CSV table of N, CA and C in Angstrom, one decimal:
chain,number,residue,atom,x,y,z
T,107,ARG,N,-32.1,2.5,-24.0
T,107,ARG,CA,-30.8,2.7,-23.3
T,107,ARG,C,-30.7,1.5,-22.3
T,108,GLU,N,-29.6,0.9,-22.4
T,108,GLU,CA,-29.3,-0.3,-21.5
T,108,GLU,C,-28.6,0.2,-20.2
T,109,THR,N,-29.1,-0.3,-19.1
T,109,THR,CA,-28.5,0.0,-17.8
T,109,THR,C,-27.7,-1.3,-17.4
T,110,LEU,N,-26.4,-1.1,-17.1
T,110,LEU,CA,-25.6,-2.2,-16.8
T,110,LEU,C,-25.5,-2.4,-15.3
T,111,THR,N,-25.5,-3.6,-14.8
T,111,THR,CA,-25.3,-3.9,-13.4
T,111,THR,C,-23.8,-3.6,-13.0
T,112,ARG,N,-23.5,-3.6,-11.8
T,112,ARG,CA,-22.1,-3.3,-11.3
T,112,ARG,C,-21.2,-4.5,-11.9
T,113,ASP,N,-21.6,-5.7,-11.8
T,113,ASP,CA,-20.8,-6.8,-12.3
T,113,ASP,C,-20.6,-6.7,-13.8
T,114,GLN,N,-21.6,-6.3,-14.5
T,114,GLN,CA,-21.5,-6.1,-16.0
T,114,GLN,C,-20.5,-5.0,-16.3
T,115,MET,N,-20.5,-3.9,-15.5
T,115,MET,CA,-19.5,-2.8,-15.7
T,115,MET,C,-18.1,-3.3,-15.4
T,116,VAL,N,-18.0,-4.1,-14.3
T,116,VAL,CA,-16.6,-4.7,-14.0
T,116,VAL,C,-16.1,-5.5,-15.2
T,117,LEU,N,-16.9,-6.4,-15.7
T,117,LEU,CA,-16.5,-7.2,-16.8
T,117,LEU,C,-16.2,-6.4,-18.1
T,118,GLU,N,-17.1,-5.4,-18.3
T,118,GLU,CA,-16.9,-4.5,-19.5
T,118,GLU,C,-15.5,-3.8,-19.4
T,119,MET,N,-15.2,-3.3,-18.2
T,119,MET,CA,-13.9,-2.6,-18.1
T,119,MET,C,-12.8,-3.6,-18.3
T,120,ILE,N,-12.8,-4.8,-17.7
T,120,ILE,CA,-11.8,-5.8,-17.9
T,120,ILE,C,-11.6,-6.1,-19.4
T,121,MET,N,-12.8,-6.4,-20.1
T,121,MET,CA,-12.8,-6.7,-21.5
T,121,MET,C,-12.2,-5.6,-22.4
T,122,LEU,N,-12.6,-4.4,-22.1
T,122,LEU,CA,-12.1,-3.3,-23.0
T,122,LEU,C,-10.7,-2.9,-22.7
T,123,ARG,N,-10.3,-2.9,-21.4
T,123,ARG,CA,-8.9,-2.5,-21.1
T,123,ARG,C,-7.8,-3.5,-21.4
T,124,LEU,N,-8.1,-4.8,-21.2
T,124,LEU,CA,-7.1,-5.8,-21.5
T,124,LEU,C,-6.8,-5.9,-23.0
T,125,ARG,N,-7.6,-5.5,-23.8
T,125,ARG,CA,-7.3,-5.5,-25.2
T,125,ARG,C,-6.4,-4.4,-25.7
T,126,THR,N,-6.1,-3.4,-24.8
T,126,THR,CA,-5.3,-2.3,-25.2
T,126,THR,C,-3.8,-2.5,-24.8
T,127,LEU,N,-2.9,-1.7,-25.4
T,127,LEU,CA,-1.5,-1.8,-25.0
T,127,LEU,C,-1.3,-1.3,-23.5
T,128,GLU,N,-2.1,-0.4,-23.1
T,128,GLU,CA,-2.0,0.2,-21.7
T,128,GLU,C,-2.4,-0.8,-20.7
T,129,GLY,N,-3.4,-1.7,-21.0
T,129,GLY,CA,-3.9,-2.6,-20.1
T,129,GLY,C,-4.9,-2.0,-19.1
T,130,LEU,N,-5.1,-2.7,-18.0
T,130,LEU,CA,-6.1,-2.2,-17.0
T,130,LEU,C,-5.4,-1.5,-15.9
T,131,ASP,N,-5.8,-0.2,-15.6
T,131,ASP,CA,-5.3,0.6,-14.6
T,131,ASP,C,-5.9,0.2,-13.2
T,132,LEU,N,-5.0,-0.4,-12.4
T,132,LEU,CA,-5.5,-1.0,-11.1
T,132,LEU,C,-6.0,0.1,-10.2
T,133,LYS,N,-5.4,1.3,-10.2
T,133,LYS,CA,-5.9,2.4,-9.3
T,133,LYS,C,-7.3,2.9,-9.8
T,134,LYS,N,-7.5,3.0,-11.1
T,134,LYS,CA,-8.8,3.4,-11.6
T,134,LYS,C,-9.8,2.4,-11.3
T,135,PHE,N,-9.5,1.1,-11.5
T,135,PHE,CA,-10.4,0.0,-11.2
T,135,PHE,C,-10.9,0.1,-9.7
T,136,GLN,N,-9.9,0.3,-8.8
T,136,GLN,CA,-10.2,0.4,-7.4
T,136,GLN,C,-11.1,1.6,-7.1
T,137,ALA,N,-10.8,2.8,-7.7
T,137,ALA,CA,-11.6,4.0,-7.5
T,137,ALA,C,-13.0,3.8,-8.0
T,138,LEU,N,-13.2,3.2,-9.2
T,138,LEU,CA,-14.5,3.1,-9.8
T,138,LEU,C,-15.4,2.1,-9.0
T,139,PHE,N,-14.8,1.0,-8.6
T,139,PHE,CA,-15.6,-0.1,-8.1
T,139,PHE,C,-15.4,-0.4,-6.6
T,140,HIS,N,-14.5,0.3,-6.0
T,140,HIS,CA,-14.2,0.1,-4.6
T,140,HIS,C,-13.9,-1.4,-4.3
T,141,LEU,N,-13.0,-1.9,-5.2
T,141,LEU,CA,-12.7,-3.3,-5.3
T,141,LEU,C,-11.3,-3.5,-5.7
T,142,SER,N,-10.5,-4.3,-5.0
T,142,SER,CA,-9.1,-4.6,-5.4
T,142,SER,C,-9.1,-5.6,-6.6
T,143,PHE,N,-8.7,-5.2,-7.7
T,143,PHE,CA,-8.6,-6.1,-8.9
T,143,PHE,C,-7.7,-7.3,-8.5
T,144,GLU,N,-6.5,-7.0,-7.9
T,144,GLU,CA,-5.6,-8.0,-7.5
T,144,GLU,C,-6.1,-9.0,-6.5
T,145,ASP,N,-6.9,-8.6,-5.5
T,145,ASP,CA,-7.5,-9.5,-4.6
T,145,ASP,C,-8.6,-10.3,-5.1
T,146,ARG,N,-9.5,-9.6,-5.8
T,146,ARG,CA,-10.7,-10.3,-6.4
T,146,ARG,C,-10.4,-11.4,-7.4
T,147,PHE,N,-9.3,-11.1,-8.2
T,147,PHE,CA,-9.0,-12.0,-9.3
T,147,PHE,C,-7.6,-12.7,-9.1
T,148,LYS,N,-7.2,-12.8,-7.9
T,148,LYS,CA,-5.8,-13.3,-7.6
T,148,LYS,C,-5.6,-14.6,-8.3
T,149,ASP,N,-6.5,-15.6,-8.3
T,149,ASP,CA,-6.3,-16.9,-8.9
T,149,ASP,C,-6.1,-16.8,-10.4
T,150,ILE,N,-6.9,-16.0,-11.1
T,150,ILE,CA,-6.8,-15.8,-12.5
T,150,ILE,C,-5.5,-15.1,-12.9
T,151,LEU,N,-5.2,-14.1,-12.1
T,151,LEU,CA,-4.0,-13.3,-12.4
T,151,LEU,C,-2.7,-14.2,-12.2
T,152,THR,N,-2.7,-15.0,-11.2
T,152,THR,CA,-1.6,-16.0,-11.0
T,152,THR,C,-1.5,-16.9,-12.2
T,153,ARG,N,-2.6,-17.5,-12.6
T,153,ARG,CA,-2.5,-18.4,-13.8
T,153,ARG,C,-2.0,-17.7,-15.0
T,154,LEU,N,-2.5,-16.5,-15.2
T,154,LEU,CA,-2.1,-15.7,-16.4
T,154,LEU,C,-0.6,-15.4,-16.4
T,155,GLN,N,-0.1,-15.0,-15.2
T,155,GLN,CA,1.3,-14.7,-15.1
T,155,GLN,C,2.2,-16.0,-15.2
T,156,ASP,N,1.7,-17.1,-14.6
T,156,ASP,CA,2.5,-18.4,-14.7
T,156,ASP,C,2.6,-18.9,-16.1
T,157,ALA,N,1.5,-18.6,-16.9
T,157,ALA,CA,1.5,-19.0,-18.3
T,157,ALA,C,2.1,-18.0,-19.3
T,158,SER,N,2.7,-16.9,-18.7
T,158,SER,CA,3.2,-15.8,-19.5
T,158,SER,C,2.2,-15.2,-20.4
T,159,LEU,N,1.0,-15.1,-19.9
T,159,LEU,CA,-0.1,-14.5,-20.7
T,159,LEU,C,-0.4,-13.1,-20.2
T,160,GLY,N,0.0,-12.7,-19.0
T,160,GLY,CA,-0.2,-11.4,-18.5
T,160,GLY,C,0.8,-11.0,-17.5
T,161,LYS,N,0.9,-9.7,-17.2
T,161,LYS,CA,1.9,-9.3,-16.2
T,161,LYS,C,1.5,-7.9,-15.6
T,162,PHE,N,2.1,-7.6,-14.4
T,162,PHE,CA,1.9,-6.3,-13.8
T,162,PHE,C,3.0,-5.4,-14.3
T,163,GLN,N,2.6,-4.2,-14.7
T,163,GLN,CA,3.5,-3.2,-15.1
T,163,GLN,C,3.2,-1.9,-14.4
T,164,GLY,N,3.9,-1.7,-13.3
T,164,GLY,CA,3.6,-0.6,-12.4
T,164,GLY,C,2.2,-0.8,-11.8
T,165,HIS,N,1.3,0.2,-12.0
T,165,HIS,CA,-0.1,0.1,-11.5
T,165,HIS,C,-1.1,-0.4,-12.5
T,166,ARG,N,-0.6,-1.2,-13.5
T,166,ARG,CA,-1.4,-1.7,-14.5
T,166,ARG,C,-1.2,-3.2,-14.7
T,167,PHE,N,-2.3,-3.9,-15.1
T,167,PHE,CA,-2.1,-5.3,-15.5
T,167,PHE,C,-2.3,-5.3,-17.0
T,168,VAL,N,-1.4,-5.9,-17.7
T,168,VAL,CA,-1.4,-6.0,-19.2
T,168,VAL,C,-1.3,-7.4,-19.7
T,169,LEU,N,-1.9,-7.7,-20.8
T,169,LEU,CA,-1.7,-9.0,-21.4
T,169,LEU,C,-0.5,-9.0,-22.3
T,170,THR,N,0.2,-10.1,-22.4
T,170,THR,CA,1.3,-10.2,-23.4
T,170,THR,C,0.7,-10.5,-24.7
T,171,LEU,N,1.5,-10.6,-25.8
T,171,LEU,CA,1.0,-10.9,-27.1
T,171,LEU,C,0.2,-12.2,-27.1
T,172,ASP,N,0.8,-13.2,-26.4
T,172,ASP,CA,0.1,-14.5,-26.4
T,172,ASP,C,-1.2,-14.4,-25.6
T,173,GLY,N,-1.3,-13.5,-24.6
T,173,GLY,CA,-2.5,-13.3,-23.8
T,173,GLY,C,-3.5,-12.6,-24.7
T,174,LYS,N,-3.1,-11.7,-25.5
T,174,LYS,CA,-4.1,-11.0,-26.4
T,174,LYS,C,-4.7,-12.0,-27.4
T,175,ILE,N,-3.9,-12.9,-27.9
T,175,ILE,CA,-4.3,-13.9,-28.8
T,175,ILE,C,-5.4,-14.8,-28.2
T,176,ARG,N,-5.3,-14.9,-26.8
T,176,ARG,CA,-6.3,-15.7,-26.1
T,176,ARG,C,-7.3,-14.9,-25.3
T,177,LEU,N,-7.5,-13.7,-25.8
T,177,LEU,CA,-8.3,-12.7,-25.1
T,177,LEU,C,-9.7,-13.2,-24.7
T,178,ASN,N,-10.4,-13.9,-25.7
T,178,ASN,CA,-11.7,-14.3,-25.5
T,178,ASN,C,-11.8,-15.3,-24.3
T,179,SER,N,-10.9,-16.3,-24.3
T,179,SER,CA,-10.9,-17.3,-23.2
T,179,SER,C,-10.5,-16.6,-21.9
T,180,ILE,N,-9.7,-15.6,-21.9
T,180,ILE,CA,-9.3,-15.0,-20.7
T,180,ILE,C,-10.5,-14.2,-20.1
T,181,VAL,N,-11.2,-13.5,-21.0
T,181,VAL,CA,-12.4,-12.7,-20.6
T,181,VAL,C,-13.4,-13.7,-20.0
T,182,ALA,N,-13.5,-14.8,-20.7
T,182,ALA,CA,-14.5,-15.8,-20.2
T,182,ALA,C,-14.2,-16.3,-18.8
T,183,ALA,N,-12.9,-16.4,-18.4
T,183,ALA,CA,-12.5,-16.8,-17.1
T,183,ALA,C,-12.9,-15.7,-16.1
T,184,PHE,N,-12.7,-14.5,-16.4
T,184,PHE,CA,-13.1,-13.4,-15.6
T,184,PHE,C,-14.7,-13.4,-15.4
T,185,ALA,N,-15.4,-13.6,-16.5
T,185,ALA,CA,-16.8,-13.7,-16.4
T,185,ALA,C,-17.3,-14.8,-15.5
T,186,GLU,N,-16.7,-16.0,-15.6
T,186,GLU,CA,-17.1,-17.1,-14.7
T,186,GLU,C,-16.9,-16.7,-13.2
T,187,LYS,N,-15.8,-16.0,-13.0
T,187,LYS,CA,-15.5,-15.6,-11.6
T,187,LYS,C,-16.5,-14.5,-11.1
T,188,ILE,N,-16.9,-13.6,-12.0
T,188,ILE,CA,-17.8,-12.6,-11.6
T,188,ILE,C,-19.2,-13.1,-11.4
T,189,PHE,N,-19.7,-13.9,-12.4
T,189,PHE,CA,-21.1,-14.3,-12.4
T,189,PHE,C,-21.1,-15.7,-11.8
């Protein structure tokens, strides 16, 4: 059984949730990790929004269709920021 570090769990949640239609729940992320997704990843989120690859919908961040097509590179950007 593998034990994930906190950083690995953060990346895992980002990777799994961004691929869904519902996206990443900002409140749940905050509750689980005691970390503001918007503050921690502000630069990435700004770039994604500016490129029309992602957007905020209520208390969620979701990728657009173009964003989902580029999911691997987007997850890589989050990984670089985390690690």
